PDB file of C-alpha atoms in Angstrom:
ATOM      1  CA  UNK Y  10     -20.481  26.247   3.389  1.00  0.00           C
ATOM      2  CA  UNK Y  11     -21.357  25.236  -0.155  1.00  0.00           C
ATOM      3  CA  UNK Y  12     -18.567  24.066  -2.456  1.00  0.00           C
ATOM      4  CA  UNK Y  13     -19.685  26.572  -5.086  1.00  0.00           C
ATOM      5  CA  UNK Y  14     -21.155  29.976  -4.286  1.00  0.00           C
ATOM      6  CA  UNK Y  15     -23.027  32.063  -6.799  1.00  0.00           C
ATOM      7  CA  UNK Y  16     -24.929  35.304  -6.244  1.00  0.00           C
ATOM      8  CA  UNK Y  17     -28.565  34.553  -7.106  1.00  0.00           C
ATOM      9  CA  UNK Y  18     -29.344  38.048  -8.324  1.00  0.00           C
ATOM     10  CA  UNK Y  19     -31.552  39.040  -9.960  1.00  0.00           C
ATOM     11  CA  UNK Y  20     -29.225  41.207 -11.972  1.00  0.00           C
ATOM     12  CA  UNK Y  21     -30.918  43.799 -14.163  1.00  0.00           C
ATOM     13  CA  UNK Y  22     -28.943  45.695 -16.835  1.00  0.00           C
ATOM     14  CA  UNK Y  23     -29.769  47.888 -19.851  1.00  0.00           C
ATOM     15  CA  UNK Y  24     -29.315  46.531 -23.331  1.00  0.00           C
ATOM     16  CA  UNK Y  25     -25.754  46.950 -24.554  1.00  0.00           C
ATOM     17  CA  UNK Y  26     -24.202  46.761 -21.079  1.00  0.00           C
ATOM     18  CA  UNK Y  27     -21.276  44.530 -20.156  1.00  0.00           C
ATOM     19  CA  UNK Y  28     -22.407  41.877 -17.707  1.00  0.00           C
ATOM     20  CA  UNK Y  29     -20.136  40.132 -15.208  1.00  0.00           C
ATOM     21  CA  UNK Y  30     -21.313  36.908 -13.598  1.00  0.00           C
ATOM     22  CA  UNK Y  31     -19.193  35.236 -10.941  1.00  0.00           C
ATOM     23  CA  UNK Y  32     -18.720  32.127  -8.867  1.00  0.00           C
ATOM     24  CA  UNK Y  33     -16.356  31.227  -6.078  1.00  0.00           C
ATOM     25  CA  UNK Y  34     -15.473  27.733  -5.029  1.00  0.00           C
ATOM     26  CA  UNK Y  35     -13.641  25.996  -2.216  1.00  0.00           C
ATOM     27  CA  UNK Y  36     -12.445  22.685  -3.739  1.00  0.00           C
ATOM     28  CA  UNK Y  37      -8.915  23.133  -5.102  1.00  0.00           C
ATOM     29  CA  UNK Y  38      -9.270  19.849  -7.049  1.00  0.00           C
ATOM     30  CA  UNK Y  39     -11.659  21.453  -9.546  1.00  0.00           C
ATOM     31  CA  UNK Y  40     -10.026  21.626 -12.963  1.00  0.00           C
ATOM     32  CA  UNK Y  41     -12.901  21.911 -15.399  1.00  0.00           C
ATOM     33  CA  UNK Y  42     -15.244  24.873 -15.416  1.00  0.00           C
ATOM     34  CA  UNK Y  43     -18.481  25.367 -17.311  1.00  0.00           C
ATOM     35  CA  UNK Y  44     -21.183  27.951 -17.733  1.00  0.00           C
ATOM     36  CA  UNK Y  45     -24.722  26.986 -18.565  1.00  0.00           C
ATOM     37  CA  UNK Y  46     -27.581  29.219 -19.661  1.00  0.00           C
ATOM     38  CA  UNK Y  47     -31.092  28.269 -18.660  1.00  0.00           C
ATOM     39  CA  UNK Y  48     -34.154  29.955 -20.069  1.00  0.00           C
ATOM     40  CA  UNK Y  49     -37.362  29.834 -18.059  1.00  0.00           C
ATOM     41  CA  UNK Y  50     -38.933  26.366 -18.015  1.00  0.00           C
ATOM     42  CA  UNK Y  51     -36.134  24.913 -20.192  1.00  0.00           C
ATOM     43  CA  UNK Y  52     -33.155  22.656 -19.563  1.00  0.00           C
ATOM     44  CA  UNK Y  53     -29.673  24.118 -18.968  1.00  0.00           C
ATOM     45  CA  UNK Y  54     -27.693  24.703 -22.172  1.00  0.00           C
ATOM     46  CA  UNK Y  55     -23.896  24.473 -22.169  1.00  0.00           C
ATOM     47  CA  UNK Y  56     -22.457  27.876 -23.036  1.00  0.00           C
ATOM     48  CA  UNK Y  57     -18.745  27.779 -22.239  1.00  0.00           C
ATOM     49  CA  UNK Y  58     -16.249  25.126 -21.181  1.00  0.00           C
ATOM     50  CA  UNK Y  59     -12.748  25.810 -19.921  1.00  0.00           C
ATOM     51  CA  UNK Y  60      -9.924  23.810 -18.446  1.00  0.00           C
ATOM     52  CA  UNK Y  61      -7.733  25.146 -15.637  1.00  0.00           C
ATOM     53  CA  UNK Y  62      -6.846  28.843 -15.455  1.00  0.00           C
ATOM     54  CA  UNK Y  63      -7.073  31.415 -18.221  1.00  0.00           C
ATOM     55  CA  UNK Y  64      -9.567  33.007 -20.556  1.00  0.00           C
ATOM     56  CA  UNK Y  65     -11.736  31.633 -23.324  1.00  0.00           C
ATOM     57  CA  UNK Y  66     -13.711  33.761 -25.736  1.00  0.00           C
ATOM     58  CA  UNK Y  67     -16.670  32.828 -27.898  1.00  0.00           C
ATOM     59  CA  UNK Y  68     -18.391  35.687 -29.647  1.00  0.00           C
ATOM     60  CA  UNK Y  69     -19.808  38.062 -27.044  1.00  0.00           C
ATOM     61  CA  UNK Y  70     -18.979  35.662 -24.216  1.00  0.00           C
ATOM     62  CA  UNK Y  71     -15.693  35.402 -22.307  1.00  0.00           C
ATOM     63  CA  UNK Y  72     -15.050  32.878 -19.557  1.00  0.00           C
ATOM     64  CA  UNK Y  73     -12.290  33.572 -17.089  1.00  0.00           C
ATOM     65  CA  UNK Y  74     -10.808  31.242 -14.492  1.00  0.00           C
ATOM     66  CA  UNK Y  75      -8.484  32.245 -11.671  1.00  0.00           C
ATOM     67  CA  UNK Y  76      -7.563  29.094  -9.811  1.00  0.00           C
ATOM     68  CA  UNK Y  77      -5.305  30.892  -7.374  1.00  0.00           C
ATOM     69  CA  UNK Y  78      -8.292  32.855  -6.113  1.00  0.00           C
ATOM     70  CA  UNK Y  79     -10.820  30.040  -6.726  1.00  0.00           C
ATOM     71  CA  UNK Y  80     -12.902  32.474  -8.739  1.00  0.00           C
ATOM     72  CA  UNK Y  81     -14.516  32.153 -12.145  1.00  0.00           C
ATOM     73  CA  UNK Y  82     -16.323  34.741 -14.236  1.00  0.00           C
ATOM     74  CA  UNK Y  83     -18.462  34.972 -17.333  1.00  0.00           C
ATOM     75  CA  UNK Y  84     -18.524  38.279 -19.187  1.00  0.00           C
ATOM     76  CA  UNK Y  85     -21.197  39.126 -21.703  1.00  0.00           C
ATOM     77  CA  UNK Y  86     -20.478  42.059 -24.012  1.00  0.00           C
ATOM     78  CA  UNK Y  87     -23.159  44.097 -25.752  1.00  0.00           C
ATOM     79  CA  UNK Y  88     -25.863  42.322 -23.786  1.00  0.00           C
ATOM     80  CA  UNK Y  89     -29.149  41.646 -25.582  1.00  0.00           C
ATOM     81  CA  UNK Y  90     -32.683  41.032 -24.274  1.00  0.00           C
ATOM     82  CA  UNK Y  91     -32.291  37.469 -25.573  1.00  0.00           C
ATOM     83  CA  UNK Y  92     -29.509  37.019 -22.964  1.00  0.00           C
ATOM     84  CA  UNK Y  93     -32.149  37.233 -20.226  1.00  0.00           C
ATOM     85  CA  UNK Y  94     -31.874  33.866 -18.484  1.00  0.00           C
ATOM     86  CA  UNK Y  95     -30.428  32.175 -15.443  1.00  0.00           C
ATOM     87  CA  UNK Y  96     -26.690  31.457 -15.682  1.00  0.00           C
ATOM     88  CA  UNK Y  97     -25.291  28.478 -13.823  1.00  0.00           C
ATOM     89  CA  UNK Y  98     -21.620  27.899 -13.168  1.00  0.00           C
ATOM     90  CA  UNK Y  99     -20.474  24.299 -12.897  1.00  0.00           C
ATOM     91  CA  UNK Y 100     -17.188  22.579 -12.197  1.00  0.00           C
ATOM     92  CA  UNK Y 101     -15.523  19.247 -11.480  1.00  0.00           C
ATOM     93  CA  UNK Y 102     -12.172  17.610 -10.994  1.00  0.00           C
ATOM     94  CA  UNK Y 103     -12.364  15.507 -14.122  1.00  0.00           C
ATOM     95  CA  UNK Y 104     -14.010  12.407 -15.495  1.00  0.00           C
ATOM     96  CA  UNK Y 105     -17.630  11.481 -15.740  1.00  0.00           C
ATOM     97  CA  UNK Y 106     -18.503  11.799 -12.115  1.00  0.00           C
ATOM     98  CA  UNK Y 107     -19.998  14.523 -10.077  1.00  0.00           C
ATOM     99  CA  UNK Y 108     -20.312  18.001 -11.494  1.00  0.00           C
ATOM    100  CA  UNK Y 109     -21.010  20.623  -8.858  1.00  0.00           C
ATOM    101  CA  UNK Y 110     -23.341  23.419  -9.884  1.00  0.00           C
ATOM    102  CA  UNK Y 111     -23.853  26.895  -8.518  1.00  0.00           C
ATOM    103  CA  UNK Y 112     -27.416  27.881  -7.698  1.00  0.00           C
ATOM    104  CA  UNK Y 113     -27.577  30.263 -10.686  1.00  0.00           C
ATOM    105  CA  UNK Y 114     -27.743  34.009 -11.276  1.00  0.00           C
ATOM    106  CA  UNK Y 115     -30.890  35.389 -12.887  1.00  0.00           C
ATOM    107  CA  UNK Y 116     -30.080  38.022 -15.513  1.00  0.00           C
ATOM    108  CA  UNK Y 117     -32.546  40.452 -17.041  1.00  0.00           C
ATOM    109  CA  UNK Y 118     -31.487  42.647 -19.963  1.00  0.00           C
ATOM    110  CA  UNK Y 119     -33.860  45.550 -20.378  1.00  0.00           C
ATOM    111  CA  UNK Y 120     -34.409  46.912 -23.926  1.00  0.00           C
TER     112      UNK Y 120
ATOM    113  CA  UNK J   8     -31.673  19.509 -26.467  1.00  0.00           C
ATOM    114  CA  UNK J   9     -28.825  17.337 -27.801  1.00  0.00           C
ATOM    115  CA  UNK J  10     -31.033  14.375 -28.718  1.00  0.00           C
ATOM    116  CA  UNK J  11     -32.516  13.911 -25.267  1.00  0.00           C
ATOM    117  CA  UNK J  12     -36.196  13.520 -24.515  1.00  0.00           C
ATOM    118  CA  UNK J  13     -37.913  13.185 -21.170  1.00  0.00           C
ATOM    119  CA  UNK J  14     -41.347  11.805 -20.452  1.00  0.00           C
ATOM    120  CA  UNK J  15     -43.728  12.801 -19.117  1.00  0.00           C
ATOM    121  CA  UNK J  16     -43.022  16.512 -19.244  1.00  0.00           C
ATOM    122  CA  UNK J  17     -45.532  17.276 -16.528  1.00  0.00           C
ATOM    123  CA  UNK J  18     -47.046  15.031 -13.878  1.00  0.00           C
ATOM    124  CA  UNK J  19     -49.254  15.529 -10.870  1.00  0.00           C
ATOM    125  CA  UNK J  20     -49.518  12.617  -8.466  1.00  0.00           C
ATOM    126  CA  UNK J  21     -50.557  11.862  -4.933  1.00  0.00           C
ATOM    127  CA  UNK J  22     -48.425  11.085  -1.916  1.00  0.00           C
ATOM    128  CA  UNK J  23     -47.597   7.414  -1.638  1.00  0.00           C
ATOM    129  CA  UNK J  24     -47.947   6.497  -5.297  1.00  0.00           C
ATOM    130  CA  UNK J  25     -45.033   5.172  -7.380  1.00  0.00           C
ATOM    131  CA  UNK J  26     -43.799   7.370 -10.230  1.00  0.00           C
ATOM    132  CA  UNK J  27     -41.416   6.562 -13.077  1.00  0.00           C
ATOM    133  CA  UNK J  28     -39.729   9.182 -15.209  1.00  0.00           C
ATOM    134  CA  UNK J  29     -38.058   8.259 -18.483  1.00  0.00           C
ATOM    135  CA  UNK J  30     -35.030   9.704 -20.178  1.00  0.00           C
ATOM    136  CA  UNK J  31     -34.297   8.710 -23.765  1.00  0.00           C
ATOM    137  CA  UNK J  32     -31.199   9.684 -25.773  1.00  0.00           C
ATOM    138  CA  UNK J  33     -30.275   9.250 -29.413  1.00  0.00           C
ATOM    139  CA  UNK J  34     -26.585  10.209 -28.987  1.00  0.00           C
ATOM    140  CA  UNK J  35     -25.322   6.800 -27.920  1.00  0.00           C
ATOM    141  CA  UNK J  36     -23.573   8.456 -24.953  1.00  0.00           C
ATOM    142  CA  UNK J  37     -22.286   6.189 -22.218  1.00  0.00           C
ATOM    143  CA  UNK J  38     -23.047   8.353 -19.207  1.00  0.00           C
ATOM    144  CA  UNK J  39     -26.485   9.447 -18.069  1.00  0.00           C
ATOM    145  CA  UNK J  40     -27.563  11.439 -15.035  1.00  0.00           C
ATOM    146  CA  UNK J  41     -30.680  12.402 -13.123  1.00  0.00           C
ATOM    147  CA  UNK J  42     -30.815  15.765 -11.317  1.00  0.00           C
ATOM    148  CA  UNK J  43     -33.472  17.629  -9.459  1.00  0.00           C
ATOM    149  CA  UNK J  44     -33.619  21.411  -9.446  1.00  0.00           C
ATOM    150  CA  UNK J  45     -35.134  23.347  -6.566  1.00  0.00           C
ATOM    151  CA  UNK J  46     -35.035  27.068  -5.692  1.00  0.00           C
ATOM    152  CA  UNK J  47     -32.073  27.876  -3.513  1.00  0.00           C
ATOM    153  CA  UNK J  48     -30.450  24.463  -4.089  1.00  0.00           C
ATOM    154  CA  UNK J  49     -29.642  24.524  -7.771  1.00  0.00           C
ATOM    155  CA  UNK J  50     -29.069  21.248  -9.555  1.00  0.00           C
ATOM    156  CA  UNK J  51     -28.458  18.253  -7.310  1.00  0.00           C
ATOM    157  CA  UNK J  52     -27.407  14.832  -8.573  1.00  0.00           C
ATOM    158  CA  UNK J  53     -29.782  11.984  -7.723  1.00  0.00           C
ATOM    159  CA  UNK J  54     -28.247   8.997  -9.528  1.00  0.00           C
ATOM    160  CA  UNK J  55     -26.028   8.450 -12.513  1.00  0.00           C
ATOM    161  CA  UNK J  56     -25.141   5.612 -14.871  1.00  0.00           C
ATOM    162  CA  UNK J  57     -21.788   4.822 -16.442  1.00  0.00           C
ATOM    163  CA  UNK J  58     -23.051   2.004 -18.647  1.00  0.00           C
ATOM    164  CA  UNK J  59     -25.876  -0.451 -19.174  1.00  0.00           C
ATOM    165  CA  UNK J  60     -26.834  -1.882 -15.777  1.00  0.00           C
ATOM    166  CA  UNK J  61     -24.090   0.221 -14.103  1.00  0.00           C
ATOM    167  CA  UNK J  62     -25.452   2.893 -11.798  1.00  0.00           C
ATOM    168  CA  UNK J  63     -24.392   4.769  -8.692  1.00  0.00           C
ATOM    169  CA  UNK J  64     -25.854   7.146  -6.141  1.00  0.00           C
ATOM    170  CA  UNK J  65     -25.591  10.894  -6.156  1.00  0.00           C
ATOM    171  CA  UNK J  66     -25.931  13.324  -3.267  1.00  0.00           C
ATOM    172  CA  UNK J  67     -29.746  13.134  -2.901  1.00  0.00           C
ATOM    173  CA  UNK J  68     -30.542   9.500  -3.734  1.00  0.00           C
ATOM    174  CA  UNK J  69     -32.822   8.631  -0.785  1.00  0.00           C
ATOM    175  CA  UNK J  70     -36.311   7.697  -2.000  1.00  0.00           C
ATOM    176  CA  UNK J  71     -35.187   7.223  -5.612  1.00  0.00           C
ATOM    177  CA  UNK J  72     -34.069   4.234  -7.647  1.00  0.00           C
ATOM    178  CA  UNK J  73     -32.864   3.968 -11.234  1.00  0.00           C
ATOM    179  CA  UNK J  74     -32.483   1.422 -13.941  1.00  0.00           C
ATOM    180  CA  UNK J  75     -30.717   1.292 -17.284  1.00  0.00           C
ATOM    181  CA  UNK J  76     -31.354  -1.797 -19.391  1.00  0.00           C
ATOM    182  CA  UNK J  77     -30.430  -0.147 -22.716  1.00  0.00           C
ATOM    183  CA  UNK J  78     -27.890   2.493 -23.643  1.00  0.00           C
ATOM    184  CA  UNK J  79     -30.590   4.919 -24.737  1.00  0.00           C
ATOM    185  CA  UNK J  80     -32.948   4.720 -21.745  1.00  0.00           C
ATOM    186  CA  UNK J  81     -32.450   5.733 -18.112  1.00  0.00           C
ATOM    187  CA  UNK J  82     -35.440   5.414 -15.773  1.00  0.00           C
ATOM    188  CA  UNK J  83     -35.922   7.206 -12.448  1.00  0.00           C
ATOM    189  CA  UNK J  84     -38.443   5.726 -10.036  1.00  0.00           C
ATOM    190  CA  UNK J  85     -39.928   7.298  -6.941  1.00  0.00           C
ATOM    191  CA  UNK J  86     -41.037   4.226  -5.016  1.00  0.00           C
ATOM    192  CA  UNK J  87     -43.552   6.100  -2.865  1.00  0.00           C
ATOM    193  CA  UNK J  88     -43.764   9.760  -3.777  1.00  0.00           C
ATOM    194  CA  UNK J  89     -43.662  12.401  -1.035  1.00  0.00           C
ATOM    195  CA  UNK J  90     -44.374  16.131  -1.182  1.00  0.00           C
ATOM    196  CA  UNK J  91     -40.642  16.835  -0.686  1.00  0.00           C
ATOM    197  CA  UNK J  92     -40.071  15.234  -4.082  1.00  0.00           C
ATOM    198  CA  UNK J  93     -42.053  17.945  -5.846  1.00  0.00           C
ATOM    199  CA  UNK J  94     -39.425  19.374  -8.138  1.00  0.00           C
ATOM    200  CA  UNK J  95     -38.192  19.750 -11.690  1.00  0.00           C
ATOM    201  CA  UNK J  96     -36.239  16.708 -12.798  1.00  0.00           C
ATOM    202  CA  UNK J  97     -33.567  16.899 -15.473  1.00  0.00           C
ATOM    203  CA  UNK J  98     -31.802  14.120 -17.282  1.00  0.00           C
ATOM    204  CA  UNK J  99     -28.315  14.779 -18.669  1.00  0.00           C
ATOM    205  CA  UNK J 100     -25.947  12.810 -20.865  1.00  0.00           C
ATOM    206  CA  UNK J 101     -22.200  12.870 -21.404  1.00  0.00           C
ATOM    207  CA  UNK J 102     -19.874  11.201 -23.888  1.00  0.00           C
ATOM    208  CA  UNK J 103     -17.094  10.885 -21.301  1.00  0.00           C
ATOM    209  CA  UNK J 104     -15.854  14.461 -21.230  1.00  0.00           C
ATOM    210  CA  UNK J 105     -16.823  16.780 -18.418  1.00  0.00           C
ATOM    211  CA  UNK J 106     -19.517  18.416 -20.503  1.00  0.00           C
ATOM    212  CA  UNK J 107     -23.075  17.357 -19.756  1.00  0.00           C
ATOM    213  CA  UNK J 108     -26.043  18.008 -21.995  1.00  0.00           C
ATOM    214  CA  UNK J 109     -29.470  18.362 -20.511  1.00  0.00           C
ATOM    215  CA  UNK J 110     -32.968  17.326 -21.486  1.00  0.00           C
ATOM    216  CA  UNK J 111     -36.023  19.599 -21.332  1.00  0.00           C
ATOM    217  CA  UNK J 112     -37.055  18.529 -17.818  1.00  0.00           C
ATOM    218  CA  UNK J 113     -40.055  16.963 -16.108  1.00  0.00           C
ATOM    219  CA  UNK J 114     -42.127  19.066 -13.744  1.00  0.00           C
ATOM    220  CA  UNK J 115     -43.425  16.801 -10.967  1.00  0.00           C
ATOM    221  CA  UNK J 116     -45.976  17.826  -8.364  1.00  0.00           C
ATOM    222  CA  UNK J 117     -46.764  15.509  -5.462  1.00  0.00           C
ATOM    223  CA  UNK J 118     -49.960  16.444  -3.643  1.00  0.00           C
TER     224      UNK J 118
END
């Protein structure tokens, strides 16, 4: 079993929809949680960064962490075609060492 | 891409030849990482560096070596390339927080 599980999709939604992207994990030591966005043939770009449980909002994006359920989510409101990308969750227990990534969910927002 | 460049961006080589990929940063960050990204596996850590001449192995280090003689440069060497090393290689940097910033990637094909 992988430490981090992420549905690969693809997920296809109409423009303006609310998108929910999710990851589950098994390592209870994880404290830091990140979401990256990766456009085709580009490097991953850090989108959201949260510590421990709770919510964090940045514009149309909301990251949610539920440590009791070992479940994290990224919500995208009013989705745009420019949001079409692969979204990677990532997490670690702190420090500069290993960050564990999910395999990514491919999102397509249809105009 | 957060002041990170990778070279070459594309390379085709033959089995058994040595290959060196270069990562260069202008952020003066202490930590540097090499990942490979493959379908179904996501990002996997090959090697990382926590300072000049200080490096350590990641989860998929077999067949790879690294060197860091200057803060700004981190080299990844495939001593004798194999077809299983065909992949997209990403360099990442970190200033000591859990956030990592990625370069644009190198697409390597081993024939």
